[in-house]
Coordinates of C-alpha atoms in Angstrom, one line a residue:
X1 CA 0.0 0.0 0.0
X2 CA 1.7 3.1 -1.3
X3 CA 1.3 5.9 1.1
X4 CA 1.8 9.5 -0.5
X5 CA 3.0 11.8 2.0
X6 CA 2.6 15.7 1.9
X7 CA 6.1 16.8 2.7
X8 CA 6.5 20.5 4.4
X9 CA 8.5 23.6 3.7
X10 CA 9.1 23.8 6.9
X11 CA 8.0 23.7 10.9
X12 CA 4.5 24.9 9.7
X13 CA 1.4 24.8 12.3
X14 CA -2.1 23.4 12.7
X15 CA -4.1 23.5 15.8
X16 CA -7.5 21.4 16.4
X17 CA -9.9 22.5 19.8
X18 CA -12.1 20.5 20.9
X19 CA -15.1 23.0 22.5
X20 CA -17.9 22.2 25.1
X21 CA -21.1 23.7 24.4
X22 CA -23.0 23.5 27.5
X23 CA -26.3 25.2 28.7
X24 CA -25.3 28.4 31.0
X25 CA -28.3 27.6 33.4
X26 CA -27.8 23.9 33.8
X27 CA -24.2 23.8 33.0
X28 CA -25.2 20.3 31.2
X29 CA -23.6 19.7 27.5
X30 CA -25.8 20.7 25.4
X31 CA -25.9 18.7 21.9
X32 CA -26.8 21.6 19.6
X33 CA -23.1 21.8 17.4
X34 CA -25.6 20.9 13.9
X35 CA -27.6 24.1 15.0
X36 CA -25.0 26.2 15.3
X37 CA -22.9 25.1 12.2
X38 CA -25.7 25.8 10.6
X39 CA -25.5 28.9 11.1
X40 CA -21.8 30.2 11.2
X41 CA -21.6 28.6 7.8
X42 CA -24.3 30.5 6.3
X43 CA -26.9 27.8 5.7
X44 CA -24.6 25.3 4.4
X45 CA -23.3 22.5 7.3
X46 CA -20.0 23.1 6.1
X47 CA -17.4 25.9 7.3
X48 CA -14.0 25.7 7.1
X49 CA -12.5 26.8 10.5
X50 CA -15.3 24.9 12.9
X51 CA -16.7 21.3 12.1
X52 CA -18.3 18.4 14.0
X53 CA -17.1 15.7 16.8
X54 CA -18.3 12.0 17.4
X55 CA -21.1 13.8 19.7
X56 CA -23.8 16.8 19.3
X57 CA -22.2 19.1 22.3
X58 CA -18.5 19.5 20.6
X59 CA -17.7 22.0 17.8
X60 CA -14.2 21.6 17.0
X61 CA -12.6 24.7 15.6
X62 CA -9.4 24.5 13.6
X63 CA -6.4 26.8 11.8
X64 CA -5.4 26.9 8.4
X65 CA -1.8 26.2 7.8
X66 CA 0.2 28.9 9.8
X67 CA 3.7 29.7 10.3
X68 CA 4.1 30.9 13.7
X69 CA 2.3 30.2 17.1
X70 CA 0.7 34.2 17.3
X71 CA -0.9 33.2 13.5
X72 CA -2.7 30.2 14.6
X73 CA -3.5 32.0 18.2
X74 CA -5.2 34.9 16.1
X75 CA -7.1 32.4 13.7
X76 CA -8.5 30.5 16.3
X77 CA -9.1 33.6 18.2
X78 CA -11.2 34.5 15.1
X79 CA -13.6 30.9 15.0
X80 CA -13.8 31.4 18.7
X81 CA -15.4 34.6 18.7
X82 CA -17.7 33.7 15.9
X83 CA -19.5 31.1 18.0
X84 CA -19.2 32.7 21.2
X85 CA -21.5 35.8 19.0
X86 CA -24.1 32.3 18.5
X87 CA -23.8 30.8 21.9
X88 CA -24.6 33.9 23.8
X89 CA -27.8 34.9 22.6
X90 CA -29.3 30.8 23.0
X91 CA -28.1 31.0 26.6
X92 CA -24.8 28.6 25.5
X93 CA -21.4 28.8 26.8
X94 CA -18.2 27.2 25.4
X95 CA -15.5 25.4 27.1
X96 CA -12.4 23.4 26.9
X97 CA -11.3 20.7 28.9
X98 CA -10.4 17.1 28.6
X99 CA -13.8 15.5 30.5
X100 CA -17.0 17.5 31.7
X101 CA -17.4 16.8 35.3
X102 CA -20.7 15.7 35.4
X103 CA -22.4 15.1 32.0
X104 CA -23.0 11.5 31.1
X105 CA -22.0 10.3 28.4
X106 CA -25.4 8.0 28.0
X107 CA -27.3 11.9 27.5
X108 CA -25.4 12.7 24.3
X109 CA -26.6 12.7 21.2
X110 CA -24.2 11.7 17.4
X111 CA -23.4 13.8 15.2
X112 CA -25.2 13.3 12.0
X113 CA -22.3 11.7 9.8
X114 CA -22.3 8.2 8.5
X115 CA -18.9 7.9 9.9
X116 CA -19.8 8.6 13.3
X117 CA -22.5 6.2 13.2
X118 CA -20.3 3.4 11.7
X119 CA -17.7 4.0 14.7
X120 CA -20.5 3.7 17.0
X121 CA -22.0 0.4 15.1
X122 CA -18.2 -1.1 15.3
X123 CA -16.9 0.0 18.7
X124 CA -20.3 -0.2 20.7
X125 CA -19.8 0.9 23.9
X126 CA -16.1 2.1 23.7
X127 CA -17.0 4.7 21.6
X128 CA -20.3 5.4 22.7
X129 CA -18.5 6.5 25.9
X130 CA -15.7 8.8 23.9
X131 CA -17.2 11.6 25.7
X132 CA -13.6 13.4 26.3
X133 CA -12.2 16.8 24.6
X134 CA -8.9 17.3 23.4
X135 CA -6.4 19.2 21.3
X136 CA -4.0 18.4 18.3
X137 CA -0.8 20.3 17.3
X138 CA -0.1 19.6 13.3
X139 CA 3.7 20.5 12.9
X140 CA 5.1 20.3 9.4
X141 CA 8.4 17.7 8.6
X142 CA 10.2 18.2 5.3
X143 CA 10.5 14.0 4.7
X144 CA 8.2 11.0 5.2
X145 CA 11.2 8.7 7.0
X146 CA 11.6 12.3 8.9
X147 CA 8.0 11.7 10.1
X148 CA 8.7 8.5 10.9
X149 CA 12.1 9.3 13.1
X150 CA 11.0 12.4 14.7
X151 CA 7.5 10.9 16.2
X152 CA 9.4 7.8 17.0
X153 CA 11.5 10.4 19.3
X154 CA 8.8 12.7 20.4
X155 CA 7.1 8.9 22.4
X156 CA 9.4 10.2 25.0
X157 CA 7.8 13.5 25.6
X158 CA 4.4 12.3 26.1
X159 CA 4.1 12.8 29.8
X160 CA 5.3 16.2 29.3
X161 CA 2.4 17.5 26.7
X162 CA -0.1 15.2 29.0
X163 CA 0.9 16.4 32.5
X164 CA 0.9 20.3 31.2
X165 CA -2.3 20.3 29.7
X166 CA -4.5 17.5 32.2
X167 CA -7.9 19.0 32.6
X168 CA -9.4 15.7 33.2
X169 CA -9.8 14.6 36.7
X170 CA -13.6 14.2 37.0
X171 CA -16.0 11.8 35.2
X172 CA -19.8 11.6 35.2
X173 CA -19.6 13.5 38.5
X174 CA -16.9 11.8 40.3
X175 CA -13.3 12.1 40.8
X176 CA -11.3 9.5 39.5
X177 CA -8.3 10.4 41.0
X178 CA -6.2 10.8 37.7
X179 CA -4.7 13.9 36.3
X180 CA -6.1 12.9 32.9
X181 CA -8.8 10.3 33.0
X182 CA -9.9 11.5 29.2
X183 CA -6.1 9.6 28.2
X184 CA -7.5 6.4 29.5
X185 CA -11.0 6.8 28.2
X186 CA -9.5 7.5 25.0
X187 CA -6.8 4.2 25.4
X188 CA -10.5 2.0 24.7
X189 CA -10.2 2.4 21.4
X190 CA -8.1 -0.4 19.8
X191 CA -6.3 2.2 17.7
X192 CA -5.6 4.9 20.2
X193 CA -3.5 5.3 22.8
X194 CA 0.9 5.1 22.4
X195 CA 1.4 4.9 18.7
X196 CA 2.7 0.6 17.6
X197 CA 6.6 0.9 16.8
X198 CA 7.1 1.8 13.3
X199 CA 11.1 1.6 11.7
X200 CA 10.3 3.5 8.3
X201 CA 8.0 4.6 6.1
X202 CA 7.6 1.4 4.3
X203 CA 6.7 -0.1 7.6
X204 CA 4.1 2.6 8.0
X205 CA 2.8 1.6 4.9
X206 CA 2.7 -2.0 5.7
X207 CA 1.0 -1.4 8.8
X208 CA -1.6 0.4 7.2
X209 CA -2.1 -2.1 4.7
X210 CA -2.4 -4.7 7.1
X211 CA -5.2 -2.7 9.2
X212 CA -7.3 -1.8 5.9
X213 CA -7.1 -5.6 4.4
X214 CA -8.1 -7.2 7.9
X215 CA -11.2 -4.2 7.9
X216 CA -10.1 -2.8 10.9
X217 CA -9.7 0.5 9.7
X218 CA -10.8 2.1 6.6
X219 CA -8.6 4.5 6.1
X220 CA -5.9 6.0 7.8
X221 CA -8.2 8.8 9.9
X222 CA -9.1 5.8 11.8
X223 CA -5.4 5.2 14.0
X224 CA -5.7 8.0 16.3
X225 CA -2.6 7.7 18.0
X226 CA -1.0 9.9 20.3
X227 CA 1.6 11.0 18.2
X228 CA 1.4 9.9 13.8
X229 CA 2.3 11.1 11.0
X230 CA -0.3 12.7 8.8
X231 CA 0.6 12.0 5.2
X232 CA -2.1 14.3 3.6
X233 CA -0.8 17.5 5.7
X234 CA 3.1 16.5 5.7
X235 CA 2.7 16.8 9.4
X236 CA 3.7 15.2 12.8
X237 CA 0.5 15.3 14.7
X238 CA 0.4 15.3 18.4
X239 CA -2.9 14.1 20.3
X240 CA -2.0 13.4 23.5
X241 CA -3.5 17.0 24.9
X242 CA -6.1 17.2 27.4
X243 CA -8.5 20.1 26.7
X244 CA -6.8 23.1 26.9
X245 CA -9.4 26.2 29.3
X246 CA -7.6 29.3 27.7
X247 CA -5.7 30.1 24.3
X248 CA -2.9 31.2 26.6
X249 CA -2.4 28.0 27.6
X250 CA -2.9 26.2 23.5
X251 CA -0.3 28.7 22.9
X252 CA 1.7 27.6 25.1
X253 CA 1.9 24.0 23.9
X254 CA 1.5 25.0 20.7
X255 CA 5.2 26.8 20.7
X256 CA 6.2 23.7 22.5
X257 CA 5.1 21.2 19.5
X258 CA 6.4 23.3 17.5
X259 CA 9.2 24.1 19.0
X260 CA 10.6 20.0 19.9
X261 CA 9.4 18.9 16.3
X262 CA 11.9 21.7 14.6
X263 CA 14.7 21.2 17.0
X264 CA 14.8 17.2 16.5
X265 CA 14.3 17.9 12.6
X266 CA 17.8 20.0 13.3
X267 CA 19.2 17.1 15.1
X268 CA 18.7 14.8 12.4
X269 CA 20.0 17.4 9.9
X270 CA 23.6 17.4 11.6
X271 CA 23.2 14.0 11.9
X272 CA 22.3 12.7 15.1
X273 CA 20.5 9.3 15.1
X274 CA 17.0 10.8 17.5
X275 CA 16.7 7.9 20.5
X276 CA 13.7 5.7 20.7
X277 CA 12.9 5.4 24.5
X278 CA 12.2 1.8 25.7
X279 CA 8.6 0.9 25.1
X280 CA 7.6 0.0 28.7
X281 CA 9.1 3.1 29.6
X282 CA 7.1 5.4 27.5
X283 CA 4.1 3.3 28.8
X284 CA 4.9 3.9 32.5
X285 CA 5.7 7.1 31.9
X286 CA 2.6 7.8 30.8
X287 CA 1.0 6.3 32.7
X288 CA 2.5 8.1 35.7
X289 CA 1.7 11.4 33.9
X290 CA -2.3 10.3 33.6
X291 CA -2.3 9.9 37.6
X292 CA -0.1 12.9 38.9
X293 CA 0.4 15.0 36.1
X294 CA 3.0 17.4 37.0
X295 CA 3.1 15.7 40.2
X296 CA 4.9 12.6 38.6
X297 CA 8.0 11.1 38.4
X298 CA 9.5 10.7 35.3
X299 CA 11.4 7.4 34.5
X300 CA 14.7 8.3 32.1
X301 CA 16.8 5.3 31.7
X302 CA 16.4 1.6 31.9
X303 CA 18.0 1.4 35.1
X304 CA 14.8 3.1 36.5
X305 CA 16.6 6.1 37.2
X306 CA 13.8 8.9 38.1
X307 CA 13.5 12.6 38.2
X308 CA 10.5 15.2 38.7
X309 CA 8.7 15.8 35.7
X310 CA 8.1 19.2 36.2
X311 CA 12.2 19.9 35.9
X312 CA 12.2 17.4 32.9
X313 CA 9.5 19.8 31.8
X314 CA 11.9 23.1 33.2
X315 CA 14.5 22.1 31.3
X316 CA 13.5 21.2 28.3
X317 CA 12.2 25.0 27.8
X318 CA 15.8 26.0 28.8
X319 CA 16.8 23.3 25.9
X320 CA 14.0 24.6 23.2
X321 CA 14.6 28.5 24.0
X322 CA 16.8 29.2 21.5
X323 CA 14.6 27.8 19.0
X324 CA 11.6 29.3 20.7
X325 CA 13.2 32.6 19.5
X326 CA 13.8 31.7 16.0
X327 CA 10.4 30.8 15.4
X328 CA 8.9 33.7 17.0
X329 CA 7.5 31.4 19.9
X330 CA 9.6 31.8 23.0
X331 CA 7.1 34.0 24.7
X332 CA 4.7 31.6 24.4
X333 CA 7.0 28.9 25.0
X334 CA 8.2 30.7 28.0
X335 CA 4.6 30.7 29.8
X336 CA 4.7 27.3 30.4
X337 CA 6.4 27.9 33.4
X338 CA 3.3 29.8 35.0
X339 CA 2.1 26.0 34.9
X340 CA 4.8 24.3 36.4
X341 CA 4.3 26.8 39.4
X342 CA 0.0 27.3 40.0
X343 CA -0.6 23.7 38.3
X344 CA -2.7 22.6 35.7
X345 CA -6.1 23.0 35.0
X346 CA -6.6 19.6 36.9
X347 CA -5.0 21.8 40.2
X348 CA -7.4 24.5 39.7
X349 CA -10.4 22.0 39.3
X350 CA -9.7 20.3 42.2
X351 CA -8.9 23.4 44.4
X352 CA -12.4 25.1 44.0
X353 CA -14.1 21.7 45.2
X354 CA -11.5 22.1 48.3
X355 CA -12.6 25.2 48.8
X356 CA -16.3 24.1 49.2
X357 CA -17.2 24.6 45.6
X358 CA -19.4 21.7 43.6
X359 CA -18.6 20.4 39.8
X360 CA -21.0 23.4 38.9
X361 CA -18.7 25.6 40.3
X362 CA -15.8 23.8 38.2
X363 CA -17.6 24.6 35.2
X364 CA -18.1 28.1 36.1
X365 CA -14.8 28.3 36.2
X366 CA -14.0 26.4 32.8
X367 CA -16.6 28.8 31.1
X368 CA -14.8 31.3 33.0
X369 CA -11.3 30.9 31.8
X370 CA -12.2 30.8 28.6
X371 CA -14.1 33.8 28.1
X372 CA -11.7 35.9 29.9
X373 CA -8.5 33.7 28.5
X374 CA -7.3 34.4 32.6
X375 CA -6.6 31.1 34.9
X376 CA -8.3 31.1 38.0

């Protein structure tokens, strides 16, 4: 199965949100994303900045191909404001996060796309539950076996994109105890989760082949691993990203996509082989990430060595910097460290239930932070 694949100019950028439309009096998801797609594309379903999810209560809003972090920030900015001028006026509000904390996934409705409804037929009850929120950095690689080499690499960093972005600790009104439970939700699919070892592009493409002949997948779309390549766009995609509450914060690990995908592509241009971390480490790593987020240990060798994530996470800032400031991103890429000191969005959740507040109160907040782009 030959596999064209896209290749990039350069360390070009796509983001994907995920958004939560939910009813400002109940707080309840609300599955009205046909209605309002309706009617930000003018009457015709389709628009190209804002599309449909698996259910009714998630518009997804996405860039066009951008160069720097501040160009996608300001086309997003743009689809964001467009629905917010819909939402408002039908009581609505949108927010971002990797779970709601207390809408059940049995309420919601499916989107009205024979691929959606095949999923559901196929998957039954693993997808019917896919109730989780996320978003997806696109960052442009000037090869396919460059694809291939630099997500290979970037299994490593999982933990670091999961623990900075977890905004998932409650589900269907509980707390599950995890940083990110949407990660392991999302693990139920037989094609999601840490992406299957891959040597080259030809073992891509025989992978691929092997999924579409056994009718696993039909077509490509259908392996939503943490980290692939996307042949169409000439892209590394990264999917491991809880929901992200403000576009400070997308920024942020939006400049760090971009920012780790260029720097290994310079590796590999002065000739350094990229390391492939163990596979059981990557797993436990994750893993370990999911529960504590920036609370975790991270392991870095196979002796079982161990330090904090959050310095893995402080240092590899201090290691991207200089290429922060080349692509116009260090600002952005710079804020991150604003996280590793208040905590995630998973800290703040939990901290307004300490202080006496109920999962209404924690999406007051959500709804919150993202109309005012301000944490807290």
């Amino acid at each position: 199965m030959e596999i064209a694949f896209n290749a990039s100019d350069g360390p070009t950028l796509g983001v994907e949100v995920e958004l939560e439309v939910v009813d400002a009096s109940t707080r309840e998801l609300a599955s009205v994303a046909t209605e309002l797609l309706e009617e930000l594309s003018g009457g015709t379903g389709e628009h190209p900045k804002a599309k449909h999810e698996l259910f009714e209560c998630t518009v997804e809003i996405i860039t066009g191909i951008c160069t720097t972090v501040g160009e996608a920030r300001i086309d997003l900015q743009g689809t964001l404001a467009a629905l917010d001028a819909l939402t408002q006026p039908r009581d609505l509000a949108l927010m971002c996060s990797g779970t709601h904390p207390f809408s059940s996934w049995r309420d919601q409705k499916i989107s009205p796309n024979p691929r959606y409804a095949r999923l559901i037929e196929e998957m039954a009850w693993m997808a019917e539950r896919m109730q989780i929120f996320g978003v997806h950095f696109h960052v442009g690689v000037r090869s396919a076996e460059k694809a291939v080499a630099i997500a290979n690499a970037l299994t490593f960093y999982i933990p670091h994109f999961l623990a900075a972005s977890a905004s998932s600790p409650y589900w269907n009104g509980r707390d599950t105890g995890l940083a990110s439970c949407r990660s392991k939700v999302f693990e139920g699919l037989p094609t999601a989760g840490l992406p299957e070892p891959i040597d080259s592009w030809d073992d891509f493409e025989a992978f691929m082949e092997t999924l579409v002949a056994a009718e696993a997948i039909s077509s490509i779309r259908e392996v939503w691993w943490d980290i692939r390549p996307h042949p169409d766009f000439g892209t590394v995609e990264l999917r491991m990203c809880d929901g992200l509450p403000t576009m400070d914060e997308v920024a942020a690990l939006a400049a760090l996509a971009q920012s780790l995908v260029d720097w290994l592509d310079a590796l590999m241009d002065r000739g350094y082989r990229l390391p492939v971390a163990r596979e059981w480490i990557v797993r436990q790593n994750k893993w370990r990430a999911a529960r504590y987020g920036l609370d975790a240990d991270l392991i870095i060798d196979s002796h079982g060595a161990r330090r904090p994530l959050r310095e893995a996470i402080s240092d590899l800032i201090e290691e991207l910097t200089p290429t922060a400031r080349r692509l116009g991103c260090a600002e952005d890429l710079g804020s991150l460290r604003h996280t590793l000191a208040a905590g995630s969005s998973t800290d703040r959740q939990r901290r307004v239930v300490a202080e006496g507040g109920t999962l209404v109160d924690v999406v007051d907040l959500l709804v919150k932070e993202m109309a005012t782009n301000r944490v807290g």
